[in-house]
Structures are given as structure tokens and as C-alpha cells.
Amino acid sequence: MTPVRNEFPDSFAWGVSTAALQTEGAWNLDGKSPSVWDTFSTRKGKIHRGQHPKVACDFYNRYEDDVELLRILGIPNFRFSIAWSRVLPNGTGRINDKGMDFYKSLVDKLLENEIAPWPTLYHWDLPQLLEDKGGWTNRDILHWFEDFANTVGLSLGNRGIQNWMVLNEPMVFTGAGYFLGYHAPGKRGFANFIPAMLHAALCTRIGEEVLRSHQSEITIGSTYSCSYITPKTIREKDLIAAKRADALLNRLFVEPAVGLGFPLEDLPMLRPVEKWMKQGDDARLKANLDFIGVQNYTREVAEACWYVPYLKARLVNAKKRGVPHTEMQWEIYPEALYEMLVQFGRYQPDKPVIVTENGAAFPDVYDGSDAVQDPLRVQYLQKHIAQVSRAIKDGVPVSGYFVWTLMDNFEWAEGYRPRFGLIYNDFDTQKRIIKDSGRWYSDFLSGTDSGDLSSRAVLMDSSAK
Ligand code: IFM
């Protein structure tokens, strides 16, 4: 059934999410220094077809046009992140005023258009200079991050921002960046992962407290990647595999943040973290989050696997299971979002959860006309939003939903191939074309979802400027 907006409370926050590295480009402009992704993408074989985020969507230069697109679409909330190396080129210390001015102007422009800014402090783009000192594996990052949060809080704290997020998906940037090595900075193994995991978890509270010290009366959350995990069979060993995968992929970071500590009983291989912890860290892991950001795209099926070290479990991919999937090979399973909202909603039943990301990549085609047809994305969004409505009806305090993402952008190691946007981006010309899904979302938000996608045809050619 197609959801309708008036099933949701008026106060419900509808929006779209983006991230600095994936959209801004301008990688070395106005005093910005390289981030780990700027350097990682120069390494052979790391990014699909050797692509890089140097220009991405050129949002740094085109943000005014893109805010205009948000306005035209009637999207009332916009999530973005702050590029650390743009505002602090040395990682700490001297502020780069030009870089900070960009975020000030962006925030002002959004507010002028009655679009609420939702900044995330950190979305994976550590300054390379800090990585050279060990990055997230070095405990000094607690001070570096404090300085970053302080700088941002000082400069942006008085501009009318109501909602902040501290980290984006710590499991992904530590797991893929410091354990598996397929994301920047490309480090591997437990010796890197365990300290990175601890320090990222400790930074949640640091960011939260520092931001609050600059601005009272704001809400601060942090965001967590999660996939609904089901066992391949009901055999005991698959049930255990699913439980471990859930502890690793879903519980590892949110549980310390809400005061439960790391789920070490289910993940004994992470016990060495105790050797890295200093006195008082147990208490410092707990943050005071006003909301939990749930970022769900799919379900995973887990099975026991004796040869996977430590975890003894593996995920059976969607293709192999013969189920419908997106271009990321992620199963399309809308109930996963419901299950994750229920699971994450239990952590702080008196506080909201917000879907800070949900969306899908499909191979969209632009034929030169003023439309891009993406019926699969429209269906994906409708079905997932219906699951949000179901969760609310079942008593989960969900207070917002953000589509990933505004426009096609740099999808990390996958380069520009997966297109997640509500807006198609022609990366050669930076021409933006609103997809049918963008029009559908716009109609849905305005309460005029007539099903007639041509009724709000909008084309914005920002390359013409
Ligand atoms: O593009 C990413 C985003 O940066 C973090 N969450 C998942 C998205 C899709 O992979």
C-alpha cells in the first residue's frame, strides 16, 4: 500500500541526506587539505575505474542551485556533513576561515529557504595529516576530535541549527577502513580495528558534549548502520552465526553509546579492547543522545562458516539467494527497516529514533529528455516509508525519515557507478535532472501524491550558469 503523508505527525522530519566527501568536490580549493579519501583514491585499484572525489557533484560551488532544488522539491530538512580538512587543514589548530565560510553560507541559505540544516560532524573524511599520525588508531584522536567539534561548534553554533549528528556509521568507517582495508585509509586487521573502534566510540560523547557546550536547546544524535539479520536455517549453528553478525554489525557501537558497553559476550574476539581502555573509559563511552539515527538499507542472511576467523559466520549474498536486489547487491526487503526501528527503538524508549538514511541504487538511464524514470526506486521508497508508518503504529517513537540521497554522488570504493539520488547527476556536465522518484517524494511531501509523475516536471540545468 502506498503511504500518505498525513499518516505521519505534522512534526515528523522529512528530508534527504548527503555527505561532504561524496558531493562537495573542491578537494584542494580555498585552503582545504587532502582527506584520507583524497589520497586513498589515488592508489591503484582502490576505487572503481580509478575514479576520485576531486569534483564529485561540485556542491561546494553549486550549493545555491542545489538548495534551490531542495526548495522546488519542497524538502524541509537537509542532512550534510562538515569536511574536517576544509575547516582545519592541519587537522587541529588553525581555522581555515574560507572553508568555514562555506558552511556558514550553506546553513544561512538553507534557513533563508526554510530548510532545516542537519549537520553531521564526521562522515569518514579524516584529514590525511592526522592519518599520518595513526588516525583513528591513535588515542590522540580524542583531542583532535574535541578540537574539531569545538571549532565547528564555535563557528556554527549560533546560526540557528537545531539538530546535529556526531558520527556517521562508525562500524563502516572503522570496519571497512581499519579492518578490511577496502575503504580509506586501507588498513587491516584487529591491531588497527580494535583501537579505532574504541576511539570512535569514545568520540561520540566528546562530540555530543562539545556541541552542547556551544548551544543549549539543541538535539544531538549519532547515526548507526544496521541490517536486519536472519539465520539461513533454524539450525543451532546458523542461529549462533546470526546472533554474532547482529552483535558485530548492529550492536557494536550503539550499545556503548546508550550505556550498555561493547557487546563482548557475543563477540569474545574483541575482548582485547579492554587492554586499550583507560580508567574511566567505561563511563565515557556513554553519550547523552537525544535521538538514535538508524541507517538501514537491507536484510542480511547469516550462516555458520568454520573458516571465517573469529566470527565463524558469513553473509550469503542476495544474488546467490536469488532474491530481488539493488545495484549494490543488497536485498530489497522493506520489513528490515521495521525490524531495525523496533530493535533500535528499544534502547531509549523515551527518546526518538530517526531514519537518517534509507534508499537504493539502480542503474538509472538519462536519455537527454527532461525526465529519468526510476520506478524501482519509487517502489522502494514507498514500501520502506510504509514500514516506518507500521513501526510508529506499533509504538516505536520514530520522528523522522531521510532519503539517501539528494543526488547521485561519489559512492566510496564503488565510485560513481551506483546511483542513489532522487536527482540524476550527469558528472561530465554537472547537469541535474530530477528523477521520477524525486518528483514522487516531492508530491508525497506536499500531500498531492497523484501518481502522475509528469505533473511536477522540473528540470534544473545548473551547468548552464
Ligand atoms: O553512501 C553511503 C553513505 O555515505 C553512508 N551510508 C550508506 C550510503 C550508501 O552506501
PDB file of C-alpha atoms in Angstrom, residues 42 69 73 126 144 180 200 204 217 242-243 256 281 299 336 354 393 414 424 428 445:
ATOM      1  CA  THR A  42      44.959   7.953  -5.917  1.00  0.00           C
ATOM      2  CA  LEU A  69      16.337  22.310  -5.990  1.00  0.00           C
ATOM      3  CA  LEU A  73      11.029  19.833  -4.364  1.00  0.00           C
ATOM      4  CA  LEU A 126      39.669  12.316   8.191  1.00  0.00           C
ATOM      5  CA  TRP A 144      41.863  16.143  17.728  1.00  0.00           C
ATOM      6  CA  LEU A 180      39.068  -4.984   5.913  1.00  0.00           C
ATOM      7  CA  ALA A 200      35.385   6.212  17.545  1.00  0.00           C
ATOM      8  CA  THR A 204      30.517  10.043  20.283  1.00  0.00           C
ATOM      9  CA  GLU A 217      18.319  23.675  23.402  1.00  0.00           C
ATOM     10  CA  ALA A 242      23.157 -14.675  13.066  1.00  0.00           C
ATOM     11  CA  LYS A 243      23.459 -13.575  16.681  1.00  0.00           C
ATOM     12  CA  PRO A 256      28.247   1.600  24.348  1.00  0.00           C
ATOM     13  CA  ASP A 281      36.516   4.808  29.615  1.00  0.00           C
ATOM     14  CA  ARG A 299      18.498  -7.549   5.339  1.00  0.00           C
ATOM     15  CA  ALA A 336      14.108  -4.911   7.519  1.00  0.00           C
ATOM     16  CA  ILE A 354      15.172   8.850  13.177  1.00  0.00           C
ATOM     17  CA  LYS A 393       1.639   2.387  14.733  1.00  0.00           C
ATOM     18  CA  GLU A 414      32.268   1.964  -5.858  1.00  0.00           C
ATOM     19  CA  TYR A 424      20.282  12.339 -11.609  1.00  0.00           C
ATOM     20  CA  ASP A 428      30.514  15.362 -17.151  1.00  0.00           C
ATOM     21  CA  LEU A 445       5.631  15.593   0.909  1.00  0.00           C
TER      22      LEU A 445
END
